[in-house]
Every structure is written in structure tokens, then in C-alpha cells.
XYZ file of C-alpha atoms in Angstrom:
563
model
C 0.030 -0.012 -0.040
C 1.449 3.348 -1.090
C 0.447 6.631 0.354
C 0.149 10.104 -1.457
C -1.422 13.453 -0.609
C -3.542 15.990 -2.563
C -6.743 17.958 -2.660
C -10.067 17.042 -4.115
C -13.295 19.225 -4.565
C -15.740 19.383 -1.676
C -19.202 17.870 -1.993
C -20.645 20.918 -3.783
C -17.830 20.995 -6.415
C -14.797 23.105 -6.949
C -16.638 26.395 -6.134
C -17.190 25.074 -2.605
C -13.500 24.643 -2.153
C -11.087 21.885 -1.701
C -10.609 19.016 0.799
C -7.210 17.899 1.727
C -6.992 14.117 1.339
C -4.719 11.135 1.638
C -4.572 9.001 -1.420
C -3.854 5.258 -1.025
C -2.781 2.965 -3.831
C -3.989 -0.478 -2.946
C -3.911 -3.425 -5.410
C -5.384 -1.807 -8.547
C -7.406 0.889 -6.826
C -6.839 4.526 -5.704
C -8.654 5.246 -2.371
C -9.229 8.939 -1.442
C -9.571 9.584 2.287
C -10.502 13.021 3.515
C -8.488 14.513 6.299
C -10.069 16.146 9.296
C -10.319 19.932 9.069
C -8.447 20.417 12.362
C -5.942 17.588 12.531
C -4.177 15.139 10.407
C -6.627 12.329 11.301
C -7.784 10.346 8.261
C -11.491 9.349 8.250
C -12.060 5.617 8.361
C -13.967 5.254 5.118
C -12.815 6.659 1.719
C -14.765 9.399 0.015
C -14.024 8.003 -3.461
C -12.504 4.930 -5.076
C -10.895 5.025 -8.564
C -10.283 1.682 -10.425
C -7.047 1.903 -12.416
C -8.017 -1.089 -14.482
C -11.133 0.660 -15.867
C -11.189 0.604 -19.698
C -11.834 4.336 -19.954
C -9.246 5.308 -17.272
C -7.416 8.477 -18.285
C -5.340 11.084 -16.479
C -4.379 14.461 -17.978
C -3.941 18.160 -17.268
C -6.914 20.412 -17.491
C -7.951 23.600 -19.349
C -9.752 26.550 -17.818
C -12.973 25.308 -19.490
C -12.693 21.960 -17.614
C -12.875 23.667 -14.137
C -14.530 27.044 -14.662
C -14.880 27.614 -10.924
C -11.226 26.968 -10.140
C -8.983 29.953 -9.371
C -6.877 31.050 -12.348
C -3.583 30.499 -10.394
C -4.714 26.895 -9.592
C -5.363 25.733 -13.169
C -1.743 24.764 -13.912
C -1.628 22.717 -10.743
C -4.818 20.662 -11.303
C -5.104 17.301 -13.143
C -8.057 15.273 -14.029
C -8.745 11.453 -13.551
C -11.604 9.993 -15.563
C -13.139 6.498 -15.360
C -16.367 5.073 -16.692
C -19.588 5.497 -14.770
C -22.135 4.210 -17.234
C -21.141 2.562 -20.541
C -24.643 2.979 -22.161
C -24.508 6.827 -22.035
C -20.677 7.075 -22.186
C -20.869 8.897 -18.872
C -17.560 9.369 -17.101
C -16.645 10.109 -13.498
C -14.207 13.049 -13.584
C -12.177 13.664 -10.481
C -10.069 16.937 -10.224
C -6.975 16.837 -8.025
C -5.128 20.010 -6.904
C -1.429 19.637 -6.234
C 1.120 22.010 -4.708
C 2.774 23.041 -7.985
C 2.908 22.126 -11.655
C 5.923 19.892 -11.263
C 4.031 17.688 -8.677
C 1.071 17.531 -11.043
C 3.202 16.302 -13.864
C 4.708 13.674 -11.629
C 1.234 12.484 -10.620
C 0.173 12.250 -14.274
C 3.284 10.405 -15.244
C 3.059 7.962 -12.300
C -0.702 7.123 -12.746
C -0.398 6.700 -16.496
C 2.571 4.319 -16.020
C 0.687 2.398 -13.358
C -2.382 2.002 -15.585
C -0.212 0.673 -18.529
C 1.601 -1.742 -16.319
C -1.537 -2.998 -14.602
C -3.304 -3.634 -18.026
C -0.248 -5.462 -19.234
C -0.297 -7.671 -16.207
C -3.974 -8.359 -16.764
C -3.462 -9.322 -20.435
C -0.630 -11.680 -19.283
C -2.861 -13.213 -16.603
C -0.733 -11.948 -13.773
C -3.600 -9.917 -12.246
C -7.265 -10.709 -11.902
C -9.817 -7.934 -12.548
C -13.576 -7.669 -13.080
C -15.219 -7.721 -16.408
C -18.548 -6.103 -15.329
C -20.107 -3.138 -17.059
C -23.032 -0.813 -16.174
C -25.735 0.525 -18.432
C -28.623 2.824 -17.834
C -32.043 1.263 -18.453
C -34.107 4.310 -17.855
C -35.419 6.731 -15.141
C -38.210 5.444 -12.835
C -40.757 7.629 -11.096
C -42.297 4.903 -8.849
C -42.008 5.530 -5.125
C -39.843 3.394 -2.785
C -39.078 0.493 -5.025
C -38.290 -2.675 -3.122
C -37.175 -5.061 -5.767
C -37.373 -6.339 -9.331
C -37.678 -9.765 -11.172
C -36.665 -10.339 -14.745
C -39.291 -12.212 -16.857
C -37.508 -12.335 -20.208
C -34.986 -10.389 -22.287
C -37.384 -7.384 -22.806
C -39.590 -7.355 -19.737
C -39.288 -7.269 -15.936
C -41.362 -6.671 -12.860
C -40.870 -3.876 -10.401
C -42.450 -3.952 -6.966
C -42.654 -1.743 -3.820
C -44.814 0.763 -2.159
C -47.028 1.317 -5.181
C -47.631 -2.362 -5.803
C -46.515 -4.570 -8.715
C -45.686 -3.108 -12.155
C -44.620 -4.585 -15.496
C -41.995 -2.654 -17.547
C -40.661 -3.123 -21.022
C -37.117 -2.042 -21.696
C -38.187 -0.036 -24.735
C -40.899 1.875 -22.805
C -40.519 3.318 -19.339
C -44.266 3.579 -18.728
C -45.116 0.951 -16.015
C -48.301 -1.160 -16.240
C -49.745 -1.761 -12.913
C -50.643 -5.441 -12.127
C -51.329 -5.222 -8.388
C -52.008 -2.182 -6.170
C -51.126 -3.314 -2.674
C -47.743 -2.595 -1.138
C -45.241 -5.387 -1.687
C -42.300 -5.971 0.635
C -40.747 -8.913 -0.980
C -41.447 -11.074 -4.012
C -40.041 -14.189 -5.765
C -41.012 -16.120 -8.813
C -40.706 -20.011 -9.017
C -41.701 -22.801 -11.428
C -40.235 -21.203 -14.487
C -41.783 -17.822 -13.501
C -45.248 -19.355 -13.433
C -45.977 -18.990 -9.694
C -45.486 -15.794 -7.664
C -44.758 -15.694 -3.904
C -45.011 -12.326 -2.248
C -45.091 -10.596 1.113
C -47.658 -7.828 0.822
C -50.473 -5.789 2.188
C -51.033 -3.892 5.438
C -51.065 -7.177 7.467
C -47.735 -8.330 5.784
C -49.101 -11.722 4.697
C -47.582 -14.234 2.340
C -49.569 -14.775 -0.887
C -49.031 -17.457 -3.558
C -50.658 -16.974 -6.883
C -50.090 -17.858 -10.583
C -48.381 -14.823 -12.361
C -50.925 -15.250 -15.190
C -53.711 -14.079 -12.773
C -52.048 -10.623 -12.569
C -51.750 -10.283 -16.373
C -55.342 -11.391 -17.139
C -56.736 -9.930 -13.884
C -58.493 -13.297 -13.306
C -59.069 -15.026 -10.001
C -57.788 -18.389 -9.183
C -59.909 -20.990 -7.085
C -57.858 -20.018 -3.974
C -57.247 -16.368 -2.999
C -53.556 -17.213 -2.380
C -53.215 -15.942 1.222
C -51.519 -17.970 3.975
C -53.402 -16.556 7.016
C -50.848 -17.913 9.619
C -48.168 -15.781 8.102
C -49.664 -12.455 9.052
C -47.098 -9.951 10.437
C -44.333 -11.697 8.644
C -40.992 -9.891 8.438
C -39.404 -11.736 5.521
C -39.406 -15.073 3.682
C -37.044 -17.228 1.575
C -37.995 -19.713 -1.239
C -35.839 -22.110 -3.188
C -37.006 -22.643 -6.713
C -35.258 -25.994 -6.930
C -36.551 -27.678 -3.790
C -39.808 -25.604 -3.745
C -39.324 -24.971 -0.054
C -40.646 -21.812 1.586
C -39.593 -20.439 4.889
C -41.392 -17.454 6.478
C -40.232 -15.531 9.508
C -43.033 -14.379 11.850
C -41.654 -12.577 14.943
C -39.699 -15.306 16.805
C -40.928 -18.215 14.597
C -39.864 -19.752 11.325
C -42.575 -21.564 9.404
C -41.415 -24.088 6.777
C -43.746 -25.075 3.866
C -43.522 -27.286 0.864
C -44.965 -25.745 -2.303
C -46.674 -28.089 -4.659
C -46.148 -27.864 -8.438
C -49.337 -29.800 -9.196
C -52.736 -28.166 -8.609
C -54.236 -28.993 -5.218
C -56.898 -27.403 -2.953
C -53.963 -25.480 -1.365
C -50.653 -25.085 -3.158
C -48.597 -25.611 0.013
C -48.123 -27.857 3.049
C -46.722 -26.837 6.385
C -43.666 -29.018 7.174
C -42.805 -27.682 10.704
C -41.877 -24.633 12.593
C -38.828 -23.416 14.536
C -38.637 -21.047 17.447
C -35.879 -18.509 17.629
C -34.572 -16.512 20.694
C -34.587 -13.294 18.621
C -36.268 -11.792 15.645
C -34.670 -13.132 12.420
C -32.935 -10.619 10.296
C -31.622 -12.924 7.585
C -33.192 -15.890 5.700
C -31.970 -17.953 2.689
C -32.344 -21.556 1.402
C -29.601 -23.429 -0.454
C -29.202 -26.975 -1.834
C -25.674 -28.107 -0.896
C -23.730 -31.271 -1.829
C -22.420 -32.627 1.487
C -20.513 -35.914 1.595
C -21.729 -36.648 -1.939
C -25.365 -36.180 -1.096
C -27.611 -33.136 -1.654
C -28.950 -31.366 1.465
C -31.461 -28.605 1.701
C -30.137 -26.048 4.149
C -31.982 -23.063 5.753
C -29.557 -20.338 6.655
C -30.828 -17.706 9.097
C -29.593 -15.422 11.725
C -29.964 -12.493 14.132
C -27.625 -10.042 15.874
C -24.088 -11.440 15.249
C -25.236 -15.070 14.909
C -25.463 -17.240 11.740
C -27.447 -20.501 12.042
C -28.037 -23.480 9.829
C -30.956 -25.893 9.739
C -31.089 -29.153 7.677
C -34.607 -29.001 6.388
C -35.107 -32.680 5.773
C -33.787 -33.590 9.240
C -35.783 -32.319 12.192
C -32.653 -31.826 14.334
C -31.670 -28.755 16.242
C -30.257 -25.816 14.332
C -26.443 -25.373 14.578
C -24.353 -22.227 15.076
C -22.021 -21.802 12.148
C -19.040 -20.409 14.181
C -17.238 -22.922 16.334
C -16.448 -22.198 19.981
C -13.203 -24.102 19.469
C -11.707 -21.537 17.129
C -10.257 -18.728 19.272
C -9.793 -16.441 16.275
C -13.592 -16.216 15.887
C -14.437 -15.195 19.422
C -14.547 -11.449 18.637
C -17.334 -12.095 16.114
C -19.442 -13.899 18.801
C -19.018 -11.129 21.236
C -19.267 -7.897 19.335
C -22.623 -6.703 17.898
C -21.895 -7.044 14.100
C -24.806 -7.111 11.615
C -25.029 -10.308 9.539
C -25.747 -9.940 5.789
C -25.613 -13.323 4.120
C -24.162 -16.842 3.739
C -22.444 -17.852 0.508
C -21.474 -21.504 -0.249
C -18.178 -21.293 -1.969
C -17.799 -23.233 -5.275
C -14.531 -24.057 -6.915
C -12.802 -24.035 -3.545
C -9.892 -26.103 -2.485
C -11.576 -26.590 0.816
C -14.564 -28.980 1.172
C -17.930 -27.563 2.516
C -16.593 -24.040 2.545
C -18.933 -21.073 3.308
C -18.255 -17.303 3.212
C -20.031 -15.568 6.073
C -20.665 -11.943 5.133
C -20.856 -9.543 8.026
C -21.230 -5.736 7.870
C -17.624 -5.386 8.759
C -15.833 -8.211 6.892
C -16.214 -11.703 5.293
C -15.044 -14.890 7.072
C -14.326 -18.315 5.385
C -15.295 -21.310 7.487
C -16.023 -24.993 7.161
C -19.770 -25.717 7.239
C -19.389 -28.993 9.105
C -16.773 -27.948 11.712
C -17.318 -24.167 12.063
C -13.565 -23.612 11.942
C -11.759 -21.155 9.674
C -10.649 -22.370 6.251
C -8.725 -19.280 5.412
C -6.758 -16.854 7.605
C -7.365 -14.055 5.270
C -10.705 -12.209 5.520
C -12.526 -10.080 2.862
C -12.487 -6.517 3.892
C -14.990 -3.877 2.710
C -13.958 -0.377 1.665
C -16.975 1.100 3.534
C -20.053 -0.038 5.408
C -22.360 -1.931 3.065
C -25.825 -0.648 2.218
C -26.738 -3.976 0.669
C -25.160 -7.006 -1.136
C -26.017 -9.252 -4.100
C -24.479 -12.442 -5.393
C -23.923 -13.989 -8.799
C -21.666 -16.982 -8.423
C -18.787 -16.471 -7.903
C -19.125 -12.726 -7.650
C -20.163 -10.835 -4.499
C -21.363 -7.292 -5.101
C -21.037 -4.969 -2.082
C -23.047 -1.752 -2.369
C -21.710 1.158 -0.291
C -22.559 4.893 -0.155
C -19.673 5.637 -2.560
C -19.312 2.630 -4.813
C -20.181 -0.850 -5.952
C -17.231 -3.159 -5.111
C -17.104 -6.628 -6.762
C -15.279 -9.573 -5.125
C -14.479 -13.075 -6.352
C -15.415 -15.243 -3.351
C -13.609 -18.336 -4.714
C -10.370 -16.457 -5.119
C -10.956 -14.283 -2.146
C -9.998 -11.020 -3.995
C -11.423 -7.592 -4.667
C -11.759 -7.407 -8.535
C -13.462 -4.216 -9.507
C -15.159 -0.979 -8.384
C -17.785 1.277 -9.946
C -18.015 4.903 -8.752
C -21.826 4.654 -8.355
C -22.927 6.202 -5.106
C -26.214 5.543 -3.142
C -27.098 2.503 -5.346
C -28.648 -0.749 -4.162
C -29.688 -4.040 -5.819
C -33.228 -4.770 -6.912
C -32.568 -8.382 -7.962
C -30.779 -11.042 -5.897
C -27.874 -11.126 -8.387
C -27.662 -7.328 -8.804
C -28.543 -7.436 -12.513
C -30.995 -4.629 -11.904
C -30.061 -1.943 -9.355
C -31.560 1.331 -8.438
C -29.283 4.390 -8.245
C -29.825 7.728 -6.473
C -26.264 8.848 -7.433
C -26.494 12.698 -7.548
C -24.277 12.817 -10.612
C -26.788 10.765 -12.569
C -30.178 11.509 -11.179
C -32.117 14.552 -12.370
C -35.719 14.231 -11.289
C -36.047 10.495 -10.520
C -33.719 7.635 -9.618
C -32.542 5.442 -12.424
C -32.506 1.730 -13.048
C -28.963 0.363 -13.726
C -28.206 -2.892 -15.542
C -25.061 -4.660 -14.314
C -23.678 -7.365 -16.573
C -20.409 -9.194 -17.360
C -18.979 -8.006 -20.679
C -17.918 -11.623 -21.598
C -21.372 -13.098 -20.825
C -22.599 -14.785 -23.992
C -26.294 -14.360 -23.359
C -27.476 -11.141 -21.707
C -30.285 -11.460 -19.224
C -31.845 -8.172 -20.602
C -31.715 -6.969 -24.107
C -30.076 -3.617 -23.269
C -28.200 -2.114 -26.171
C -25.843 0.849 -25.909
C -28.698 3.175 -27.094
C -31.579 1.493 -25.176
C -31.571 3.798 -22.241
C -33.130 6.566 -24.392
C -36.898 6.574 -23.791
C -39.390 7.121 -26.575
C -40.595 10.604 -27.440
C -44.207 11.543 -28.279
C -45.149 12.121 -31.951
C -45.750 15.825 -32.956
C -48.995 16.866 -34.657
C -48.550 20.282 -36.161
C -44.883 21.166 -35.626
C -41.503 20.026 -36.826
C -40.123 17.078 -34.933
C -36.173 17.285 -34.557
C -34.103 14.256 -33.875
C -30.988 15.202 -31.886
C -28.335 13.067 -33.444
C -25.358 15.348 -33.112
C -25.113 19.123 -32.493
C -25.974 20.250 -36.059
C -26.383 17.028 -37.987
C -30.088 16.499 -37.222
C -30.996 20.024 -38.201
C -29.294 19.741 -41.520
C -31.052 16.369 -42.244
C -34.276 18.004 -41.348
C -33.624 20.988 -43.614
C -32.675 18.802 -46.571
C -35.768 16.543 -46.021
C -38.073 19.534 -45.941
C -36.446 21.627 -48.612
C -36.742 18.756 -51.074
C -40.482 18.759 -50.533
C -41.050 22.515 -50.901
C -43.032 22.056 -54.200
C -45.356 19.569 -52.608
C -48.938 21.040 -52.677
C -50.513 18.576 -50.326
C -51.549 19.756 -46.812
C -49.731 16.822 -45.054
C -46.740 14.764 -45.476
C -45.057 11.709 -44.074
C -41.722 12.443 -42.266
C -39.802 9.311 -41.189
C -37.647 9.249 -38.137
C -33.994 8.214 -38.342
C -33.351 5.238 -36.113
C -29.839 4.224 -35.150
C -29.522 0.552 -34.445
C -26.536 -1.781 -34.268
C -25.948 -3.978 -37.237
C -24.436 -7.557 -37.064
C -21.040 -5.922 -36.863
C -21.938 -3.626 -33.949
C -21.896 -0.506 -36.037
C -24.773 1.967 -36.341
C -27.022 1.854 -39.412
C -29.833 4.186 -40.452
C -33.296 2.666 -41.002
C -36.330 4.329 -42.453
C -39.808 3.115 -41.737
C -43.370 4.489 -41.938
C -44.878 2.088 -39.408
C -47.088 4.079 -37.008
C -46.645 3.870 -33.328
C -48.781 5.003 -30.415
C -47.706 8.182 -28.677
C -45.701 8.056 -25.481
C -45.298 11.237 -23.517
C -41.587 11.881 -22.631
C -39.636 15.065 -21.940
C -38.292 16.609 -25.089
C -34.765 16.867 -23.868
C -34.228 13.148 -24.099
C -32.463 11.477 -26.961
C -34.644 9.914 -29.533
C -36.321 6.829 -30.821
C -34.742 3.375 -30.372
C -37.737 1.432 -31.565
C -37.995 0.251 -35.133
C -41.531 1.430 -35.132
C -41.454 4.978 -36.387
C -43.957 7.711 -36.063
C -46.430 8.985 -38.627
C -46.374 12.742 -38.353
C -48.888 15.229 -39.895
C -47.270 18.646 -40.479
C -48.314 21.882 -41.999
C -45.877 22.555 -44.850
C -46.005 26.344 -44.532
C -45.089 26.132 -40.864
C -42.418 23.508 -41.613
C -40.785 25.733 -44.222
C -40.805 28.762 -42.024
C -39.311 26.895 -39.020
C -36.688 25.166 -41.149
C -35.567 28.427 -42.852
C -35.182 30.032 -39.511
C -33.175 27.136 -38.102
C -30.911 27.006 -41.239
C -30.221 30.717 -40.948
C -28.955 30.187 -37.363
C -26.564 27.361 -38.404
């Protein structure tokens, strides 16, 4: 770990002044820690993380136009670090660093540029592991207090929360309401045919066919499990069709039936717990060459395991015989999740994820399997898991770890973001550098993944725009390009005596080689109201526009004169 010093802008930007900070180079990351105003004390959590392995990483001097609020005498002493924030909109995170003098600035630029080149060389030669995730914007979402999401297919997904259940299409950000009661938690099983949710004022578990929500029909059973009223959470395993519901200090275990019956569930048994359960999950593990259904649950600092098919007492996952684990049993540390580790050299290995760190243990013995822990850069807001990757969401970033290798792979400078799906594929971001009026939905995917879960193209984050009726519709391709196209299109029709015309939209879509092609179509599309400052149509369905030629000519000539 190497330490440096510098100054970075305060929360309100350069015009608010500069914060003195300590810069740590750790593995492949730069961590910026703000120093206290009065002393040389470094705050315990970084204010920013920069990943030097980012594809768009760049470091350079600035011009006065880059930092218009900086003092003129400071401009020669400032350099800029850029990394990718969102790939779909080519949005970068730009960090300005103020040094003591121009010579020091040049040294920083040279050093960071060399580091980036060396790290990427090591990555290409297989000497360093790094993440291959990318982030894309889906669209803004105006629904209040969204709790989660579930992907149905490559074009559609469900969003649920305080305003009920909604269906969204990636090409249209207008949600279709399917259910109006507040939903706290939701899962889909049986190939997305059956929906399990915790909802309503009485916080009750309901099991219903998803088709009923689309057709607004009623099944023979209303879907409510009455004994689960006042439930706090639930876990369901789609493989074993086992459901566990936490109700105060009780755990109710059910078997869900795939075949139609008077009731689609059967109560197996219940467990009593000394405290209210804060974590629930069900896994199917291979233990001693046989598959076991395991219920993981916990409270305070305690992780527990229950073998569902064996009605034996639950076991504590941390062994009393391992003295190195005593601190975890005594201190009040929040528990987050249990992760069975695949591709591990140790048999029956688990990663216990706490709010402070991650500990590797043996499931059968409760003893440590590795003496090295996983450490978080900051306190987690939430976590998600897509084997073998653990995504830790903090106030300043999303940090990605490989739990099999036990290493920190990658970081995204996305603040105030949390997962909506269990694997983090869809996340919700309140990052102030991205959000204008509403939070945005983020798509997180591995670049080398052959089949994408959602069909999010580089341009798909642009919502549809409503079709005009009696005015000229401008497509903003580049600063002047669209206006010139519009001028040529209209000017060529100036001798047309009819009172209306058809004006096709230009639609940029990726061809088979990944390049953009222009497609013309006259297929009408229903209007969708969207603010006019958004970029334009992604859909191959183009708008049929009625325009008044005299108004069109006048508007176009005025625009052309201003070019």
C-alpha cells in the first residue's frame, strides 16, 4: 500500500472549495480519504474509489474550460482522472486533483499513466485478476420506494414496492400496474409461473399464478396464507420448492406443490428462535456426496443452519473451538448473508458476510478455512451475489469480489445505489451525478457473458418521445447534424402542394458488426409522452407525423439561418 497526498473538490464541487485528502494505492485501486479539518486524522472510510483497470481510465492536465470555478492561479496545478460511470450513455466520472505546484502535477500524471499501463499489461498476461462487469442505464423510474425487481424475459421485468406490482418493457418506461397493494418482498418460481410475495397492510404471504395478474382473473384459492400475518421476511428455493417465513420469533417451513391441489402448500414444521430473524436464505448443498436442503438464518451477530429434511436442532455456524472467531461472537456485528463457496480447495466451505468483513469457514466444523478475510472499503448498504461474484453496495461505490479467489476485483463509482434483484443485474441508483428528477435503473452485466439477461443495447437507455402533430419534430443526433437532415428533407419537398406529409424518423441501431445503421420506416406507433430533452427513438416502429408545410418551411428556414 502506497500513500500520497492531494486536494479534491468538496461535496458541492470546486466552487465550494477543496478538501485535503490522503490517497492510497491499494492493489489496482486509488482510495481517497478526506483529512479532518483540524488535525491530520484520516477518516475511516474513503470518500471516493478509482479503479485503475477501468477501460476508460485516463489522467491528464486540464484547461480553464474543464474547471470554470477554479482559481486562475490553480489551473496549472490541477489534473483530471476519468473513469467510466455508465457505458450506455458514455458517462464518465471526472475527478479533479489539486497539487502544490505544476511539477508535482506532472509527476502524478506520469506515475498514474505508467501504473495504468503496467496493470493492464499484467491483466493481459494473466498476472492480475480484474472484473469484467459493465454498467448500463435502463431508464429513469418515477415509482416511489421500489423494493425489488424480477426479470421475466430479455425485454420485460417486474418492479415492486410501495406502489404495488408493475410490468415494464425495456423499450418503454411507462409501467403497467398489475397489483395495487404494497409489496415488501417477491419471488417467482416454477419457471416464472408461480409468484410468492409478502404484501399488504397485514404483511401476509400470498402465492398466486403470475398469469392471474396479467389477465386480472381469479384463481380458485385467494392465495393468502393466513398464519403468516405480520411476517418480516421469507425465503424460497426454486429447486426444492421450499418456503420459509419469518413471523416474529418463529420460522414456518412449507413445501410448495407444483401440481394443482386445494392448497398449493403444506406446512412441514416450525422453529422457534430467541430473537427476531434478520436474515433468511435456502440453499441446496452437496455434503458428503449427497444433496442437502439447508436453511440459513440469523440475528444479531449469529449465523445459524438448519437441515430442512432432518428435524434436528439448528447449529451455530461459528465454532467455539476456534479462538480467532471469538470477537465475532461477542461484538454486535450485523449479519448480511451466507455464501456456499464453489470451486474452492476446501470442502464444504462457506463465506459468512458480516457488515464489517467476510469470514471463510467449514460448514461441518465451524472452523476457519482461510486466515485471510474479505474487507470492505466502507459499510455496506446491501449486497447481491452472482456466483462467484459478491457485489457490495456502499454509499460511494459498488465493489465486486470473487469469493472463490478471495480477492477484490473491480469498483464502480456509483454512489447511493442498491440491488433490486438477488444477483444485482437490476439496481436502483440515487447517485446525484446521474439523477435529475427521478432515480435510475442500472443494468449490471459481465462483458464476456454470452447471453445477456436483458436486451439492453448501448442506445436502449433513451426513452421514446411523443409524436408531434402540427410542428417540426427534430431528432438530436449530433449538435448540427439532425437540423441539416431536417432541412434537406423539408427543402426537397417545398413544391409539394398537399397539406400533409409523411416524415420518417431516423433510427440508429446496431447492425451485425456492432456499427450503427440508419433505418427508415413508416410504421405508425402509439404516442408516448416523454420530456423533449431526451435523446430519440430506439424502436424500429417509427412515427407517422402530420405537419403543416408552410409552418415547416418557415421553421426550417429560421433554423438554417442560425446554423
